[in-house]
PDB file of C-alpha atoms in Angstrom:
ATOM      1  CA  UNK A 298      33.732   2.136   4.631  1.00 47.00           C
ATOM      2  CA  UNK A 299      31.152   0.623   6.972  1.00 47.00           C
ATOM      3  CA  UNK A 300      27.540   0.683   5.816  1.00 60.00           C
ATOM      4  CA  UNK A 301      25.349   3.305   7.431  1.00 76.00           C
ATOM      5  CA  UNK A 302      22.418   2.102   9.468  1.00 86.00           C
ATOM      6  CA  UNK A 303      19.023   3.479  10.383  1.00 85.00           C
ATOM      7  CA  UNK A 304      19.166   6.238  12.995  1.00 91.00           C
ATOM      8  CA  UNK A 305      16.198   4.830  14.888  1.00 89.00           C
ATOM      9  CA  UNK A 306      16.547   1.938  17.317  1.00 89.00           C
ATOM     10  CA  UNK A 307      12.798   1.489  17.868  1.00 90.00           C
ATOM     11  CA  UNK A 308      12.195  -2.252  17.270  1.00 93.00           C
ATOM     12  CA  UNK A 309       8.622  -1.745  16.008  1.00 95.00           C
ATOM     13  CA  UNK A 310       9.744   0.896  13.545  1.00 95.00           C
ATOM     14  CA  UNK A 311      12.701  -1.203  12.405  1.00 95.00           C
ATOM     15  CA  UNK A 312      10.366  -4.145  11.794  1.00 96.00           C
ATOM     16  CA  UNK A 313       8.101  -1.881   9.774  1.00 96.00           C
ATOM     17  CA  UNK A 314      11.029  -0.639   7.712  1.00 97.00           C
ATOM     18  CA  UNK A 315      12.021  -4.248   7.059  1.00 96.00           C
ATOM     19  CA  UNK A 316       8.528  -5.061   5.715  1.00 97.00           C
ATOM     20  CA  UNK A 317       8.611  -1.941   3.510  1.00 98.00           C
ATOM     21  CA  UNK A 318      12.021  -2.871   2.125  1.00 97.00           C
ATOM     22  CA  UNK A 319      10.989  -6.467   1.537  1.00 97.00           C
ATOM     23  CA  UNK A 320       7.893  -5.240  -0.273  1.00 98.00           C
ATOM     24  CA  UNK A 321      10.010  -2.944  -2.430  1.00 98.00           C
ATOM     25  CA  UNK A 322      12.305  -5.848  -3.302  1.00 98.00           C
ATOM     26  CA  UNK A 323       9.296  -8.038  -4.120  1.00 98.00           C
ATOM     27  CA  UNK A 324       7.807  -5.380  -6.406  1.00 98.00           C
ATOM     28  CA  UNK A 325      11.219  -4.970  -8.069  1.00 98.00           C
ATOM     29  CA  UNK A 326      11.421  -8.713  -8.707  1.00 98.00           C
ATOM     30  CA  UNK A 327       7.957  -8.860 -10.280  1.00 98.00           C
ATOM     31  CA  UNK A 328       8.778  -5.793 -12.382  1.00 98.00           C
ATOM     32  CA  UNK A 329      12.107  -7.189 -13.534  1.00 98.00           C
ATOM     33  CA  UNK A 330      10.389 -10.392 -14.672  1.00 98.00           C
ATOM     34  CA  UNK A 331       8.397  -8.337 -17.181  1.00 98.00           C
ATOM     35  CA  UNK A 332       9.799  -7.561 -20.611  1.00 98.00           C
ATOM     36  CA  UNK A 333       9.598  -4.018 -21.948  1.00 98.00           C
ATOM     37  CA  UNK A 334       6.718  -5.098 -24.196  1.00 98.00           C
ATOM     38  CA  UNK A 335       4.923  -6.622 -21.180  1.00 98.00           C
ATOM     39  CA  UNK A 336       4.725  -3.170 -19.611  1.00 98.00           C
ATOM     40  CA  UNK A 337       2.079  -2.253 -22.173  1.00 98.00           C
ATOM     41  CA  UNK A 338      -0.193  -5.046 -20.912  1.00 98.00           C
ATOM     42  CA  UNK A 339      -3.147  -4.634 -18.599  1.00 97.00           C
ATOM     43  CA  UNK A 340      -2.694  -4.513 -14.850  1.00 97.00           C
ATOM     44  CA  UNK A 341      -5.334  -5.834 -12.466  1.00 96.00           C
ATOM     45  CA  UNK A 342      -6.609  -2.281 -11.968  1.00 95.00           C
ATOM     46  CA  UNK A 343      -9.399  -1.177 -14.322  1.00 94.00           C
ATOM     47  CA  UNK A 344      -8.168   1.355 -16.858  1.00 95.00           C
ATOM     48  CA  UNK A 345      -4.532   1.059 -15.833  1.00 97.00           C
ATOM     49  CA  UNK A 346      -1.762  -0.641 -17.776  1.00 98.00           C
ATOM     50  CA  UNK A 347       1.241  -2.069 -15.983  1.00 98.00           C
ATOM     51  CA  UNK A 348       2.956   1.185 -16.957  1.00 98.00           C
ATOM     52  CA  UNK A 349       0.486   3.125 -14.815  1.00 98.00           C
ATOM     53  CA  UNK A 350       1.171   0.875 -11.823  1.00 98.00           C
ATOM     54  CA  UNK A 351       4.944   1.286 -12.133  1.00 98.00           C
ATOM     55  CA  UNK A 352       4.637   5.054 -12.580  1.00 98.00           C
ATOM     56  CA  UNK A 353       2.329   5.308  -9.561  1.00 97.00           C
ATOM     57  CA  UNK A 354       4.646   3.291  -7.323  1.00 98.00           C
ATOM     58  CA  UNK A 355       7.669   5.309  -8.478  1.00 98.00           C
ATOM     59  CA  UNK A 356       6.070   8.695  -7.945  1.00 97.00           C
ATOM     60  CA  UNK A 357       4.601   7.497  -4.652  1.00 97.00           C
ATOM     61  CA  UNK A 358       8.133   6.888  -3.349  1.00 98.00           C
ATOM     62  CA  UNK A 359       9.032  10.470  -4.243  1.00 97.00           C
ATOM     63  CA  UNK A 360       5.889  11.762  -2.536  1.00 97.00           C
ATOM     64  CA  UNK A 361       6.522   9.764   0.644  1.00 97.00           C
ATOM     65  CA  UNK A 362      10.150  10.945   0.621  1.00 98.00           C
ATOM     66  CA  UNK A 363       8.885  14.532   0.611  1.00 97.00           C
ATOM     67  CA  UNK A 364       7.067  13.797   3.870  1.00 97.00           C
ATOM     68  CA  UNK A 365      10.217  12.321   5.397  1.00 98.00           C
ATOM     69  CA  UNK A 366      12.144  15.428   4.301  1.00 97.00           C
ATOM     70  CA  UNK A 367       9.437  17.524   5.984  1.00 97.00           C
ATOM     71  CA  UNK A 368       9.996  15.586   9.217  1.00 97.00           C
ATOM     72  CA  UNK A 369      13.755  16.034   8.887  1.00 97.00           C
ATOM     73  CA  UNK A 370      13.827  19.769   8.137  1.00 96.00           C
ATOM     74  CA  UNK A 371      10.585  21.142   9.560  1.00 96.00           C
ATOM     75  CA  UNK A 372       9.933  22.762   6.168  1.00 96.00           C
ATOM     76  CA  UNK A 373       6.483  21.803   4.869  1.00 95.00           C
ATOM     77  CA  UNK A 374       6.819  19.722   1.706  1.00 93.00           C
ATOM     78  CA  UNK A 375       3.433  18.203   0.760  1.00 92.00           C
ATOM     79  CA  UNK A 376       3.163  14.851  -0.993  1.00 93.00           C
ATOM     80  CA  UNK A 377       1.491  16.521  -3.984  1.00 90.00           C
ATOM     81  CA  UNK A 378       0.122  20.017  -4.658  1.00 86.00           C
ATOM     82  CA  UNK A 379      -3.248  18.371  -5.344  1.00 85.00           C
ATOM     83  CA  UNK A 380      -4.874  15.054  -6.228  1.00 85.00           C
ATOM     84  CA  UNK A 381      -5.218  16.336  -9.793  1.00 89.00           C
ATOM     85  CA  UNK A 382      -1.472  16.885 -10.041  1.00 90.00           C
ATOM     86  CA  UNK A 383      -0.902  13.375  -8.695  1.00 91.00           C
ATOM     87  CA  UNK A 384      -3.206  11.845 -11.313  1.00 92.00           C
ATOM     88  CA  UNK A 385      -1.624  13.870 -14.124  1.00 94.00           C
ATOM     89  CA  UNK A 386       1.821  12.755 -12.970  1.00 95.00           C
ATOM     90  CA  UNK A 387       0.820   9.081 -13.162  1.00 96.00           C
ATOM     91  CA  UNK A 388      -0.656   9.509 -16.652  1.00 96.00           C
ATOM     92  CA  UNK A 389       2.533  11.238 -17.774  1.00 96.00           C
ATOM     93  CA  UNK A 390       4.748   8.602 -16.169  1.00 96.00           C
ATOM     94  CA  UNK A 391       2.884   5.870 -18.046  1.00 97.00           C
ATOM     95  CA  UNK A 392       4.149   7.375 -21.312  1.00 97.00           C
ATOM     96  CA  UNK A 393       7.837   7.134 -20.381  1.00 98.00           C
ATOM     97  CA  UNK A 394      10.175   4.802 -22.228  1.00 98.00           C
ATOM     98  CA  UNK A 395      10.643   1.416 -20.564  1.00 98.00           C
ATOM     99  CA  UNK A 396      14.148   2.255 -19.340  1.00 98.00           C
ATOM    100  CA  UNK A 397      12.978   5.603 -17.936  1.00 98.00           C
ATOM    101  CA  UNK A 398      10.040   3.921 -16.210  1.00 98.00           C
ATOM    102  CA  UNK A 399      12.289   1.310 -14.637  1.00 98.00           C
ATOM    103  CA  UNK A 400      14.766   4.004 -13.568  1.00 98.00           C
ATOM    104  CA  UNK A 401      11.917   5.991 -11.998  1.00 98.00           C
ATOM    105  CA  UNK A 402      11.052   3.027  -9.796  1.00 98.00           C
ATOM    106  CA  UNK A 403      14.650   2.179  -8.907  1.00 98.00           C
ATOM    107  CA  UNK A 404      15.898   5.685  -8.179  1.00 98.00           C
ATOM    108  CA  UNK A 405      12.828   6.809  -6.233  1.00 98.00           C
ATOM    109  CA  UNK A 406      12.972   3.681  -4.062  1.00 98.00           C
ATOM    110  CA  UNK A 407      16.652   4.273  -3.266  1.00 97.00           C
ATOM    111  CA  UNK A 408      15.981   7.938  -2.476  1.00 98.00           C
ATOM    112  CA  UNK A 409      13.165   7.088  -0.067  1.00 98.00           C
ATOM    113  CA  UNK A 410      15.260   4.439   1.633  1.00 97.00           C
ATOM    114  CA  UNK A 411      18.082   6.926   2.201  1.00 96.00           C
ATOM    115  CA  UNK A 412      15.663   9.501   3.624  1.00 97.00           C
ATOM    116  CA  UNK A 413      14.354   6.895   6.055  1.00 97.00           C
ATOM    117  CA  UNK A 414      17.840   5.710   6.977  1.00 96.00           C
ATOM    118  CA  UNK A 415      19.122   9.203   7.729  1.00 96.00           C
ATOM    119  CA  UNK A 416      16.086  10.524   9.633  1.00 97.00           C
ATOM    120  CA  UNK A 417      17.174  11.208  13.242  1.00 96.00           C
ATOM    121  CA  UNK A 418      15.402   9.043  15.801  1.00 95.00           C
ATOM    122  CA  UNK A 419      13.527  11.958  17.412  1.00 96.00           C
ATOM    123  CA  UNK A 420      12.256  13.249  14.067  1.00 97.00           C
ATOM    124  CA  UNK A 421      10.182  10.147  13.418  1.00 97.00           C
ATOM    125  CA  UNK A 422       7.593  11.669  15.778  1.00 97.00           C
ATOM    126  CA  UNK A 423       7.363  14.943  13.826  1.00 97.00           C
ATOM    127  CA  UNK A 424       3.946  15.524  12.266  1.00 97.00           C
ATOM    128  CA  UNK A 425       3.344  15.566   8.511  1.00 97.00           C
ATOM    129  CA  UNK A 426       0.204  15.656   6.380  1.00 94.00           C
ATOM    130  CA  UNK A 427      -0.923  13.013   3.884  1.00 91.00           C
ATOM    131  CA  UNK A 428      -2.511  13.787   0.528  1.00 86.00           C
ATOM    132  CA  UNK A 429      -5.906  13.048   2.146  1.00 83.00           C
ATOM    133  CA  UNK A 430      -5.201  15.733   4.738  1.00 88.00           C
ATOM    134  CA  UNK A 431      -4.531  13.412   7.692  1.00 89.00           C
ATOM    135  CA  UNK A 432      -1.918  14.718  10.142  1.00 95.00           C
ATOM    136  CA  UNK A 433       0.296  11.787  11.164  1.00 96.00           C
ATOM    137  CA  UNK A 434       3.749  11.193  12.663  1.00 97.00           C
ATOM    138  CA  UNK A 435       6.512  10.515  10.145  1.00 97.00           C
ATOM    139  CA  UNK A 436       6.463   6.894  11.349  1.00 97.00           C
ATOM    140  CA  UNK A 437       3.243   6.482   9.350  1.00 97.00           C
ATOM    141  CA  UNK A 438       5.179   6.940   6.085  1.00 98.00           C
ATOM    142  CA  UNK A 439       6.608   3.451   6.527  1.00 98.00           C
ATOM    143  CA  UNK A 440       3.188   1.824   6.546  1.00 97.00           C
ATOM    144  CA  UNK A 441       1.956   4.066   3.733  1.00 96.00           C
ATOM    145  CA  UNK A 442       4.753   2.757   1.525  1.00 98.00           C
ATOM    146  CA  UNK A 443       4.505  -0.855   2.731  1.00 98.00           C
ATOM    147  CA  UNK A 444       0.875  -1.012   1.663  1.00 97.00           C
ATOM    148  CA  UNK A 445       1.639   0.441  -1.766  1.00 97.00           C
ATOM    149  CA  UNK A 446       4.495  -1.866  -2.770  1.00 98.00           C
ATOM    150  CA  UNK A 447       2.962  -5.145  -1.610  1.00 98.00           C
ATOM    151  CA  UNK A 448      -0.541  -4.589  -3.021  1.00 98.00           C
ATOM    152  CA  UNK A 449       0.631  -3.065  -6.295  1.00 98.00           C
ATOM    153  CA  UNK A 450       3.078  -5.937  -6.822  1.00 98.00           C
ATOM    154  CA  UNK A 451      -0.049  -8.081  -7.161  1.00 98.00           C
ATOM    155  CA  UNK A 452      -1.599  -5.481  -9.469  1.00 98.00           C
ATOM    156  CA  UNK A 453       1.286  -5.922 -11.920  1.00 98.00           C
ATOM    157  CA  UNK A 454      -0.627  -9.044 -12.996  1.00 97.00           C
ATOM    158  CA  UNK A 455       2.528 -11.113 -13.171  1.00 96.00           C
ATOM    159  CA  UNK A 456       1.832 -14.072 -10.922  1.00 96.00           C
ATOM    160  CA  UNK A 457       1.990 -12.410  -7.514  1.00 97.00           C
ATOM    161  CA  UNK A 458      -0.995 -13.006  -5.236  1.00 97.00           C
ATOM    162  CA  UNK A 459      -2.121 -11.880  -1.818  1.00 97.00           C
ATOM    163  CA  UNK A 460      -0.686 -15.159  -0.504  1.00 97.00           C
ATOM    164  CA  UNK A 461       2.761 -13.669  -1.171  1.00 98.00           C
ATOM    165  CA  UNK A 462       2.110 -10.782   1.207  1.00 98.00           C
ATOM    166  CA  UNK A 463       3.278 -11.332   4.822  1.00 97.00           C
ATOM    167  CA  UNK A 464       0.468 -12.051   7.281  1.00 95.00           C
ATOM    168  CA  UNK A 465       1.245  -9.021   9.511  1.00 95.00           C
ATOM    169  CA  UNK A 466       0.909  -6.743   6.476  1.00 96.00           C
ATOM    170  CA  UNK A 467      -2.402  -8.348   5.482  1.00 96.00           C
ATOM    171  CA  UNK A 468      -3.771  -8.061   9.026  1.00 94.00           C
ATOM    172  CA  UNK A 469      -2.888  -4.374   9.276  1.00 94.00           C
ATOM    173  CA  UNK A 470      -4.292  -3.770   5.807  1.00 96.00           C
ATOM    174  CA  UNK A 471      -7.604  -5.302   6.869  1.00 94.00           C
ATOM    175  CA  UNK A 472      -7.634  -3.221  10.021  1.00 93.00           C
ATOM    176  CA  UNK A 473      -7.128  -0.057   7.944  1.00 93.00           C
ATOM    177  CA  UNK A 474      -9.775  -0.929   5.379  1.00 94.00           C
ATOM    178  CA  UNK A 475     -12.455  -2.026   7.830  1.00 93.00           C
ATOM    179  CA  UNK A 476     -11.700   1.013   9.972  1.00 92.00           C
ATOM    180  CA  UNK A 477     -12.391   3.233   6.948  1.00 92.00           C
ATOM    181  CA  UNK A 478     -15.651   1.368   6.315  1.00 92.00           C
ATOM    182  CA  UNK A 479     -16.711   1.782   9.922  1.00 91.00           C
ATOM    183  CA  UNK A 480     -15.917   5.509   9.898  1.00 91.00           C
ATOM    184  CA  UNK A 481     -18.164   5.921   6.848  1.00 91.00           C
ATOM    185  CA  UNK A 482     -20.842   3.529   8.086  1.00 90.00           C
ATOM    186  CA  UNK A 483     -20.542   1.380   4.957  1.00 92.00           C
ATOM    187  CA  UNK A 484     -20.002  -1.878   6.878  1.00 91.00           C
ATOM    188  CA  UNK A 485     -23.523  -2.060   8.299  1.00 92.00           C
ATOM    189  CA  UNK A 486     -24.734  -5.665   8.417  1.00 90.00           C
ATOM    190  CA  UNK A 487     -21.385  -6.984   7.163  1.00 93.00           C
ATOM    191  CA  UNK A 488     -19.232  -9.198   9.385  1.00 93.00           C
ATOM    192  CA  UNK A 489     -15.823 -10.388   8.179  1.00 93.00           C
ATOM    193  CA  UNK A 490     -14.197 -13.475   9.699  1.00 93.00           C
ATOM    194  CA  UNK A 491     -10.741 -14.813   8.928  1.00 94.00           C
ATOM    195  CA  UNK A 492     -10.602 -18.617   8.872  1.00 92.00           C
ATOM    196  CA  UNK A 493      -8.323 -20.251  11.412  1.00 87.00           C
ATOM    197  CA  UNK A 494      -7.915 -17.106  13.489  1.00 86.00           C
ATOM    198  CA  UNK A 495      -9.909 -15.145  16.010  1.00 83.00           C
ATOM    199  CA  UNK A 496      -9.925 -12.120  13.722  1.00 84.00           C
ATOM    200  CA  UNK A 497     -13.284 -10.461  13.104  1.00 88.00           C
ATOM    201  CA  UNK A 498     -13.923  -7.138  11.406  1.00 89.00           C
ATOM    202  CA  UNK A 499     -16.880  -5.059  10.319  1.00 88.00           C
ATOM    203  CA  UNK A 500     -20.289  -4.802  11.978  1.00 87.00           C
ATOM    204  CA  UNK A 501     -19.635  -7.076  14.960  1.00 85.00           C
ATOM    205  CA  UNK A 502     -22.854  -5.985  16.721  1.00 85.00           C
ATOM    206  CA  UNK A 503     -25.257  -6.771  13.852  1.00 83.00           C
ATOM    207  CA  UNK A 504     -28.136  -9.101  14.809  1.00 85.00           C
ATOM    208  CA  UNK A 505     -28.229 -10.992  11.495  1.00 87.00           C
ATOM    209  CA  UNK A 506     -25.175 -10.035   9.492  1.00 90.00           C
ATOM    210  CA  UNK A 507     -23.938 -11.297   6.166  1.00 91.00           C
ATOM    211  CA  UNK A 508     -20.754 -13.115   7.175  1.00 93.00           C
ATOM    212  CA  UNK A 509     -17.902 -13.065   4.669  1.00 95.00           C
ATOM    213  CA  UNK A 510     -15.199 -15.568   5.523  1.00 94.00           C
ATOM    214  CA  UNK A 511     -12.005 -16.919   4.008  1.00 95.00           C
ATOM    215  CA  UNK A 512      -8.265 -17.098   4.540  1.00 96.00           C
ATOM    216  CA  UNK A 513      -6.407 -13.947   5.511  1.00 96.00           C
ATOM    217  CA  UNK A 514      -5.103 -13.577   1.952  1.00 97.00           C
ATOM    218  CA  UNK A 515      -8.526 -14.161   0.372  1.00 96.00           C
ATOM    219  CA  UNK A 516     -10.259 -11.711   2.700  1.00 96.00           C
ATOM    220  CA  UNK A 517      -7.614  -9.041   2.074  1.00 96.00           C
ATOM    221  CA  UNK A 518      -7.950  -9.548  -1.678  1.00 97.00           C
ATOM    222  CA  UNK A 519     -11.731  -9.170  -1.409  1.00 96.00           C
ATOM    223  CA  UNK A 520     -11.561  -6.168   0.932  1.00 96.00           C
ATOM    224  CA  UNK A 521      -9.263  -4.285  -1.453  1.00 96.00           C
ATOM    225  CA  UNK A 522     -11.753  -4.840  -4.272  1.00 93.00           C
ATOM    226  CA  UNK A 523      -9.616  -7.354  -6.123  1.00 93.00           C
ATOM    227  CA  UNK A 524     -11.915 -10.359  -6.369  1.00 91.00           C
ATOM    228  CA  UNK A 525     -13.938 -12.813  -4.307  1.00 92.00           C
ATOM    229  CA  UNK A 526     -11.912 -15.991  -4.947  1.00 92.00           C
ATOM    230  CA  UNK A 527     -11.564 -18.079  -1.798  1.00 93.00           C
ATOM    231  CA  UNK A 528     -14.322 -16.297   0.109  1.00 94.00           C
ATOM    232  CA  UNK A 529     -17.789 -17.453   1.132  1.00 93.00           C
ATOM    233  CA  UNK A 530     -20.782 -15.484   2.332  1.00 94.00           C
ATOM    234  CA  UNK A 531     -23.430 -16.858   4.688  1.00 92.00           C
ATOM    235  CA  UNK A 532     -26.469 -15.567   6.553  1.00 83.00           C
ATOM    236  CA  UNK A 533     -27.479 -16.359  10.114  1.00 71.00           C
ATOM    237  CA  UNK A 534     -29.675 -19.186   8.833  1.00 65.00           C
ATOM    238  CA  UNK A 535     -26.459 -20.707   7.423  1.00 73.00           C
ATOM    239  CA  UNK A 536     -27.632 -20.267   3.831  1.00 74.00           C
ATOM    240  CA  UNK A 537     -24.893 -19.264   1.431  1.00 83.00           C
ATOM    241  CA  UNK A 538     -25.011 -16.378  -0.987  1.00 80.00           C
ATOM    242  CA  UNK A 539     -22.629 -14.948  -3.588  1.00 87.00           C
ATOM    243  CA  UNK A 540     -19.980 -12.879  -1.833  1.00 91.00           C
ATOM    244  CA  UNK A 541     -21.030  -9.234  -2.096  1.00 91.00           C
ATOM    245  CA  UNK A 542     -18.671  -6.614  -3.451  1.00 91.00           C
ATOM    246  CA  UNK A 543     -16.654  -5.049  -0.656  1.00 93.00           C
ATOM    247  CA  UNK A 544     -17.462  -1.452   0.268  1.00 93.00           C
ATOM    248  CA  UNK A 545     -15.191   1.154  -1.311  1.00 90.00           C
ATOM    249  CA  UNK A 546     -11.868   1.379   0.488  1.00 84.00           C
ATOM    250  CA  UNK A 547     -10.285   4.642  -0.713  1.00 75.00           C
TER     251      UNK A 547
END
């Protein structure tokens, strides 16, 4: 029997789905490299073991799939009843046996992929609501998942770095993060420049900003709150200073 293909033919959406699927495969590879005992080790996220990261990514796939089902059926199916339920779910998932935790990731990823594949082309424009309350077209679910799998693959603390994340994903991630800063006004006096590109983010109208610069991967790592390695900070008098902590993202 011939393999079934995505219902959409939108090239931008298909490219996004490809990045999400590649990110899922990358996370799976980094997870499969870990022994069952390794799952008990610390992740790069404060207070979270690798178990928490795997549980979060698994349950996130189920939550995103609920939004795709909403777009498919028109029946409202929220990601989570509440943020508290989401957090409780992650804490519970972290207590699962290694095989159950691995199955959670595998099965939820397959389920989400099938929901995406079978969503009729017109339904991708149907509106759904994120856990933060944003009303977005179902197309946004692809980016929501892409961001999760690529960044949390690094958080598994198993050798993956932001350099492993495709440049288009990093650039969109930076756009999202700096957009959130701007909306909250937390980027005042902070200008972010990506070496070797024309990309600038943050307070581009500041008279004497603190300029944080580095490669795309280094800047994305810093902006997500995951370290300052590879970044430099300078003032308008060209003096250098320790790179400040990035404003809160989420």
